CSV table of C-alpha atoms in Angstrom, one decimal:
chain,number,residue,atom,x,y,z
A,139,UNK,CA,58.3,181.6,41.4
A,140,UNK,CA,55.7,182.0,44.7
A,141,UNK,CA,54.7,184.8,45.8
A,142,UNK,CA,52.4,186.0,49.0
A,143,UNK,CA,49.4,188.3,47.8
A,144,UNK,CA,47.0,188.9,50.6
A,145,UNK,CA,43.1,189.9,49.2
A,146,UNK,CA,43.5,193.9,51.2
A,147,UNK,CA,46.5,194.5,48.6
A,148,UNK,CA,44.8,193.7,45.4
A,149,UNK,CA,42.9,196.7,44.6
A,150,UNK,CA,45.8,198.6,44.9
A,151,UNK,CA,47.8,196.4,43.1
A,152,UNK,CA,45.1,196.6,40.3
A,153,UNK,CA,45.9,200.6,40.9
A,154,UNK,CA,49.2,200.3,39.6
A,155,UNK,CA,48.9,197.7,37.0
A,156,UNK,CA,45.8,200.5,35.4
A,157,UNK,CA,49.2,203.4,34.9
A,158,UNK,CA,50.6,200.8,32.3
A,159,UNK,CA,47.9,198.9,31.4
A,160,UNK,CA,44.6,198.0,30.6
A,161,UNK,CA,42.6,195.7,33.4
A,162,UNK,CA,39.8,193.4,32.9
A,163,UNK,CA,38.6,191.6,36.0
A,164,UNK,CA,35.4,190.3,36.8
A,165,UNK,CA,32.7,191.9,37.7
A,166,UNK,CA,29.4,191.0,39.2
A,167,UNK,CA,26.4,191.6,37.0
A,168,UNK,CA,22.5,190.3,38.8
A,169,UNK,CA,23.8,186.6,39.2
A,170,UNK,CA,26.7,186.4,36.9
A,171,UNK,CA,29.3,188.0,36.5
A,172,UNK,CA,31.5,189.3,33.8
A,173,UNK,CA,34.6,190.1,32.6
A,174,UNK,CA,34.9,194.3,31.9
A,175,UNK,CA,37.7,197.1,31.7
A,176,UNK,CA,37.9,198.2,35.8
A,177,UNK,CA,38.5,201.5,36.8
A,178,UNK,CA,40.8,203.2,39.6
A,179,UNK,CA,39.6,201.9,42.9
A,180,UNK,CA,37.6,198.9,41.9
A,181,UNK,CA,36.5,196.1,43.7
A,182,UNK,CA,36.9,193.5,40.7
A,183,UNK,CA,35.6,189.7,41.8
A,184,UNK,CA,37.5,187.3,42.5
A,185,UNK,CA,34.8,185.3,44.8
A,186,UNK,CA,32.4,184.2,41.8
A,187,UNK,CA,31.2,181.0,42.3
A,188,UNK,CA,31.0,179.7,38.7
A,189,UNK,CA,32.4,181.0,35.3
A,190,UNK,CA,31.9,184.0,33.7
A,191,UNK,CA,28.6,183.7,31.5
A,192,UNK,CA,30.8,184.7,28.4
A,193,UNK,CA,34.3,183.0,28.1
A,194,UNK,CA,37.2,185.8,27.9
A,195,UNK,CA,37.9,184.8,24.4
A,196,UNK,CA,35.8,187.3,23.4
A,197,UNK,CA,39.4,190.0,24.1
A,198,UNK,CA,41.2,188.1,21.6
A,199,UNK,CA,38.2,187.4,18.9
A,200,UNK,CA,35.6,190.6,19.5
A,201,UNK,CA,32.1,189.4,18.5
A,202,UNK,CA,32.2,191.8,16.1
A,203,UNK,CA,35.4,193.6,14.4
A,204,UNK,CA,36.3,195.4,12.2
A,205,UNK,CA,39.0,194.3,9.8
A,206,UNK,CA,39.4,197.1,7.5
A,207,UNK,CA,37.6,200.1,5.8
A,208,UNK,CA,37.1,201.6,2.8
A,209,UNK,CA,37.3,205.2,2.3
A,210,UNK,CA,37.1,206.8,-0.9
A,211,UNK,CA,38.7,204.6,-2.6
A,212,UNK,CA,41.2,204.4,0.2
A,213,UNK,CA,42.0,200.9,1.9
A,214,UNK,CA,42.4,201.5,5.6
A,215,UNK,CA,43.5,198.4,7.8
A,216,UNK,CA,43.3,199.3,11.5
A,217,UNK,CA,47.1,200.1,13.1
A,218,UNK,CA,49.1,196.6,14.3
A,219,UNK,CA,49.8,196.7,18.0
A,220,UNK,CA,47.6,196.6,20.8
A,221,UNK,CA,48.0,198.4,23.6
A,222,UNK,CA,48.7,195.8,26.7
A,223,UNK,CA,46.0,194.4,28.5
A,224,UNK,CA,46.2,192.3,32.1
A,225,UNK,CA,43.1,189.4,32.2
A,226,UNK,CA,42.5,189.3,36.3
A,227,UNK,CA,41.1,185.7,37.5
A,228,UNK,CA,40.9,183.2,34.6
A,229,UNK,CA,39.8,180.5,34.9
A,230,UNK,CA,41.8,177.6,34.0
A,231,UNK,CA,39.2,176.2,31.6
A,232,UNK,CA,38.7,179.4,30.1
A,233,UNK,CA,42.7,180.2,29.8
A,234,UNK,CA,43.0,176.5,28.7
A,235,UNK,CA,40.0,177.5,25.7
A,236,UNK,CA,42.5,180.2,24.9
A,237,UNK,CA,45.7,178.1,24.3
A,238,UNK,CA,44.0,175.7,22.7
A,239,UNK,CA,42.6,178.7,20.1
A,240,UNK,CA,46.5,179.9,19.7
A,241,UNK,CA,46.6,176.7,17.9
A,242,UNK,CA,44.1,177.7,15.2
A,243,UNK,CA,44.9,181.6,15.3
A,244,UNK,CA,48.4,181.0,15.6
A,245,UNK,CA,49.4,178.4,13.2
A,246,UNK,CA,52.3,179.3,11.0
A,247,UNK,CA,50.9,178.9,7.9
A,248,UNK,CA,48.0,180.7,8.4
A,249,UNK,CA,48.2,183.6,10.9
A,250,UNK,CA,45.7,185.7,12.2
A,251,UNK,CA,46.7,189.3,12.5
A,252,UNK,CA,44.3,190.5,14.5
A,253,UNK,CA,44.3,187.0,17.2
A,254,UNK,CA,48.0,188.1,17.8
A,255,UNK,CA,47.5,191.3,18.4
A,256,UNK,CA,45.5,190.9,21.2
A,257,UNK,CA,47.7,187.8,22.4
A,258,UNK,CA,51.1,189.4,22.8
A,259,UNK,CA,49.5,192.1,24.2
A,260,UNK,CA,47.8,190.3,27.1
A,261,UNK,CA,48.5,189.0,30.6
A,262,UNK,CA,46.9,186.5,31.7
A,263,UNK,CA,46.4,186.2,35.1
A,264,UNK,CA,44.3,183.5,36.6
A,265,UNK,CA,42.6,181.9,39.3
A,266,UNK,CA,42.2,178.2,40.8
A,267,UNK,CA,39.6,176.9,41.2
A,268,UNK,CA,38.5,175.9,44.8
A,269,UNK,CA,35.6,174.4,44.8
A,270,UNK,CA,34.3,173.9,41.2
A,271,UNK,CA,31.1,173.7,40.9
A,272,UNK,CA,28.6,170.4,39.6
A,273,UNK,CA,28.3,171.3,35.8
A,274,UNK,CA,32.3,171.4,35.2
A,275,UNK,CA,33.7,168.8,34.7
A,276,UNK,CA,37.2,170.2,33.5
A,277,UNK,CA,39.5,166.7,34.2
A,278,UNK,CA,37.6,165.0,32.3
A,279,UNK,CA,38.8,165.9,29.4
A,280,UNK,CA,42.9,166.2,30.1
A,281,UNK,CA,43.0,169.5,32.6
A,282,UNK,CA,42.2,170.2,36.4
A,283,UNK,CA,40.9,172.7,38.5
A,284,UNK,CA,44.0,174.4,39.1
A,285,UNK,CA,46.3,174.1,35.2
A,286,UNK,CA,48.3,176.5,34.7
A,287,UNK,CA,48.5,175.5,31.1
A,288,UNK,CA,48.0,179.7,29.3
A,289,UNK,CA,48.8,181.1,32.7
A,290,UNK,CA,51.5,183.5,33.2
A,291,UNK,CA,50.2,183.5,36.8
A,292,UNK,CA,48.3,181.4,38.7
A,293,UNK,CA,46.5,182.6,42.0
A,294,UNK,CA,45.9,180.2,44.7
A,295,UNK,CA,43.5,180.4,47.4
A,296,UNK,CA,45.2,179.2,51.2
A,297,UNK,CA,43.2,181.0,52.9
A,298,UNK,CA,40.2,183.6,53.5
A,299,UNK,CA,42.1,186.1,52.5
A,300,UNK,CA,45.2,185.4,51.3
A,301,UNK,CA,46.5,183.8,47.7
A,302,UNK,CA,49.8,182.2,46.5
A,303,UNK,CA,50.3,184.0,43.0
A,304,UNK,CA,52.5,181.1,40.9
A,305,UNK,CA,54.7,183.1,38.0
A,306,UNK,CA,55.2,181.0,35.2
A,307,UNK,CA,56.4,183.3,32.4
A,308,UNK,CA,58.4,187.2,32.1
A,309,UNK,CA,55.2,188.6,31.9
A,310,UNK,CA,54.0,187.5,34.8
A,311,UNK,CA,56.9,188.0,36.9
A,312,UNK,CA,56.9,192.0,36.0
A,313,UNK,CA,53.3,192.4,37.6
A,314,UNK,CA,54.6,190.2,40.7
A,315,UNK,CA,58.3,190.7,41.3
A,316,UNK,CA,58.0,193.4,44.4
A,317,UNK,CA,55.0,191.0,46.1
A,318,UNK,CA,56.9,188.8,49.7
A,319,UNK,CA,57.8,185.2,48.7
A,320,UNK,CA,55.2,182.8,50.1
A,321,UNK,CA,56.5,181.2,52.6
A,322,UNK,CA,57.1,177.2,52.5
A,323,UNK,CA,53.6,176.5,54.8
A,324,UNK,CA,51.5,178.2,52.1
A,325,UNK,CA,53.2,177.1,49.3
A,326,UNK,CA,52.2,173.7,50.7
A,327,UNK,CA,48.8,174.6,52.0
A,328,UNK,CA,48.3,174.8,48.0
A,329,UNK,CA,48.9,171.5,47.2
A,330,UNK,CA,46.4,170.6,49.7
A,331,UNK,CA,43.7,173.1,48.5
A,332,UNK,CA,44.8,171.4,44.8
A,333,UNK,CA,44.3,167.5,46.0
A,334,UNK,CA,41.3,168.6,47.4
A,335,UNK,CA,39.0,170.2,45.0
A,336,UNK,CA,40.4,167.9,42.3
A,337,UNK,CA,39.2,164.8,44.4
A,338,UNK,CA,36.2,166.2,44.6
A,339,UNK,CA,35.0,166.2,41.0
A,340,UNK,CA,33.6,163.2,39.6
A,341,UNK,CA,34.0,161.7,36.5
A,342,UNK,CA,31.3,161.3,33.6
A,343,UNK,CA,32.6,159.9,31.3
A,344,UNK,CA,35.6,158.4,30.0
A,345,UNK,CA,37.1,160.0,27.5
A,346,UNK,CA,39.4,157.2,26.0
A,347,UNK,CA,38.4,155.9,22.7
A,348,UNK,CA,35.6,158.8,22.1
A,349,UNK,CA,36.9,159.9,18.7
A,350,UNK,CA,36.2,156.4,16.8
A,351,UNK,CA,32.8,156.0,18.5
A,352,UNK,CA,31.4,159.5,17.4
A,353,UNK,CA,32.9,158.5,14.1
A,354,UNK,CA,31.2,154.5,14.0
A,355,UNK,CA,27.6,156.4,14.7
A,356,UNK,CA,28.2,159.0,12.0
A,357,UNK,CA,25.4,158.0,10.0
A,358,UNK,CA,23.2,156.3,12.8
A,359,UNK,CA,20.2,157.6,14.1
A,360,UNK,CA,21.9,158.4,17.4
A,361,UNK,CA,22.2,162.0,16.2
A,362,UNK,CA,18.0,162.4,15.6
A,363,UNK,CA,17.3,160.9,18.6
A,364,UNK,CA,19.6,163.7,21.0
A,365,UNK,CA,18.7,166.3,18.9
A,366,UNK,CA,14.7,166.4,19.1
A,367,UNK,CA,14.5,169.1,21.8
A,368,UNK,CA,17.3,171.8,20.8
A,369,UNK,CA,15.5,174.8,20.1
A,370,UNK,CA,19.0,175.8,17.6
A,371,UNK,CA,19.3,178.6,19.2
A,372,UNK,CA,23.3,178.5,19.4
A,373,UNK,CA,23.7,179.6,23.1
A,374,UNK,CA,25.4,176.4,23.3
A,375,UNK,CA,28.2,177.6,21.0
A,376,UNK,CA,27.9,181.4,21.7
A,377,UNK,CA,29.2,180.6,25.5
A,378,UNK,CA,31.7,177.9,24.4
A,379,UNK,CA,35.5,179.3,25.2
A,380,UNK,CA,37.0,177.3,22.7
A,381,UNK,CA,34.2,178.1,19.7
A,382,UNK,CA,35.3,180.1,16.9
A,383,UNK,CA,33.0,179.7,13.7
A,384,UNK,CA,32.8,183.4,12.1
A,385,UNK,CA,31.3,184.9,9.3
A,386,UNK,CA,32.8,187.7,7.3
A,387,UNK,CA,30.2,190.4,5.5
A,388,UNK,CA,31.3,193.3,4.1
A,389,UNK,CA,28.7,196.5,6.0
A,390,UNK,CA,29.0,198.8,2.2
A,391,UNK,CA,26.8,201.6,3.6
A,392,UNK,CA,29.6,202.0,6.7
A,393,UNK,CA,32.2,201.5,4.4
A,394,UNK,CA,33.9,198.2,6.5
A,395,UNK,CA,34.5,194.7,6.1
A,396,UNK,CA,33.3,193.0,9.3
A,397,UNK,CA,34.1,189.7,11.0
A,398,UNK,CA,31.0,188.6,13.8
A,399,UNK,CA,31.0,185.0,15.8
A,400,UNK,CA,28.8,182.2,14.0
A,401,UNK,CA,27.4,178.7,14.9
A,402,UNK,CA,27.4,176.0,13.1
A,403,UNK,CA,24.0,175.9,14.9
A,404,UNK,CA,21.9,178.0,12.5
A,405,UNK,CA,20.4,176.7,9.8
A,406,UNK,CA,22.0,179.7,7.2
A,407,UNK,CA,25.2,178.6,8.4
A,408,UNK,CA,26.4,176.1,5.8
A,409,UNK,CA,24.2,177.2,3.7
A,410,UNK,CA,26.2,177.4,0.2
A,411,UNK,CA,25.2,180.2,-2.8
A,412,UNK,CA,24.0,176.9,-4.3
A,413,UNK,CA,21.5,177.5,-2.0
A,414,UNK,CA,22.1,173.9,-0.6
A,415,UNK,CA,22.5,172.9,2.9
A,416,UNK,CA,24.6,169.8,3.3
A,417,UNK,CA,23.3,170.3,6.6
A,418,UNK,CA,20.1,171.1,6.3
A,419,UNK,CA,18.5,170.1,10.0
A,420,UNK,CA,19.1,170.2,13.6
A,421,UNK,CA,20.4,166.1,13.3
A,422,UNK,CA,23.6,167.3,11.3
A,423,UNK,CA,23.8,170.3,12.6
A,424,UNK,CA,23.8,169.1,16.4
A,425,UNK,CA,26.2,166.0,14.8
A,426,UNK,CA,28.7,168.8,14.0
A,427,UNK,CA,28.6,170.4,17.0
A,428,UNK,CA,29.9,167.4,19.1
A,429,UNK,CA,32.1,166.0,16.7
A,430,UNK,CA,33.8,169.4,15.9
A,431,UNK,CA,34.6,168.6,19.9
A,432,UNK,CA,35.4,165.6,20.3
A,433,UNK,CA,36.8,163.9,17.7
A,434,UNK,CA,37.7,166.9,14.1
A,435,UNK,CA,39.7,169.0,16.4
A,436,UNK,CA,41.4,165.6,17.9
A,437,UNK,CA,42.5,165.2,14.0
A,438,UNK,CA,43.9,168.5,14.1
A,439,UNK,CA,45.2,169.3,17.0
A,440,UNK,CA,45.2,166.1,18.8
A,441,UNK,CA,43.3,167.4,21.9
A,442,UNK,CA,39.9,167.6,22.3
A,443,UNK,CA,38.5,170.7,21.5
A,444,UNK,CA,36.4,171.0,25.0
A,445,UNK,CA,38.0,172.2,28.6
A,446,UNK,CA,34.6,171.3,30.3
A,447,UNK,CA,33.8,174.6,31.5
A,448,UNK,CA,30.3,173.9,32.0
A,449,UNK,CA,28.8,176.7,30.4
A,450,UNK,CA,26.8,175.0,27.3
A,451,UNK,CA,25.4,172.8,30.6
A,452,UNK,CA,24.5,175.7,32.5
A,453,UNK,CA,22.8,178.3,30.5
A,454,UNK,CA,21.2,176.1,27.6
A,455,UNK,CA,17.4,176.1,27.4
A,456,UNK,CA,16.4,173.0,27.5
A,457,UNK,CA,18.4,171.5,30.0
A,458,UNK,CA,21.0,169.7,26.9
A,459,UNK,CA,24.0,168.4,28.6
A,460,UNK,CA,26.8,167.7,26.5
A,461,UNK,CA,28.2,165.0,29.3
A,462,UNK,CA,24.9,163.2,28.7
A,463,UNK,CA,25.5,163.3,24.7
A,464,UNK,CA,28.6,161.7,25.3
A,465,UNK,CA,27.6,158.9,27.5
A,466,UNK,CA,25.1,158.4,25.5
A,467,UNK,CA,27.4,157.6,22.8
A,468,UNK,CA,29.6,155.2,24.6
A,469,UNK,CA,27.1,153.3,26.1
A,470,UNK,CA,25.3,153.1,22.1
A,471,UNK,CA,25.6,149.6,20.4
A,472,UNK,CA,26.8,150.4,16.6
A,473,UNK,CA,25.2,150.0,13.8
């Protein structure tokens, strides 16, 4: 089902959705955009040129989340079920990342109820990338600027004042059913827009065989060379839409067990109670980060654990570029 949506009609449509759900949209914050709850009459920014700084995974895996509380010997678990929420304008790489994390948190043997509750309550309205930014490389890792996996609706801008909405699920149909159908000409325009956007994207590397190459380099001095400028700050992992490491701590004074984001780039992350650390330096930690994306995730889920969003490239304070790391690994002579 493909519907026509004028940009002028979008604020009114969002106001109608607000009557039944919490609606999140990208709002401008200085030189970047971030997803925030919208209020009536809010002007959501669907023209932001690059991804939001923080990935929308935080709506499903909050940076800090109370798992349960203990008060006077009574265990209090947060009520299951989450009020309906709608995310407007999620980019395809981020929606794809949410789908990849579904494989982690919705595993049949070890389901995560906190993730599942939020995921099932959420409708994802995607926004195709008509002009992918220079740090994006989604087509290299098996996706595209209009990848519809993971979204309930995909918006494609066909004119300065109009979108075509491709409705993919019952959740999406409930929100867009009243809109007029897209014309054959508008549908043809979406194909032209998609073709032009994909044609303009270069592929910085060929992912074929990268898993095997990384395993071959596991014990080589390759890792000590590429990590030399790394600060170990963790920005690349905290802003990554697929990184999902977390730590669980008991906040005794508050009587809460809390789950917090963590990162394999921090020294203490892998330190054991004995004091031994199997990843004592940046060398091992850098290796872990790259291996997780391009080898371990493939081992577990038969998918590359990177969606090519470019955040780690764009926001690294010392300009480390994961694309160049993979290129260097492929060019490296085997030990």
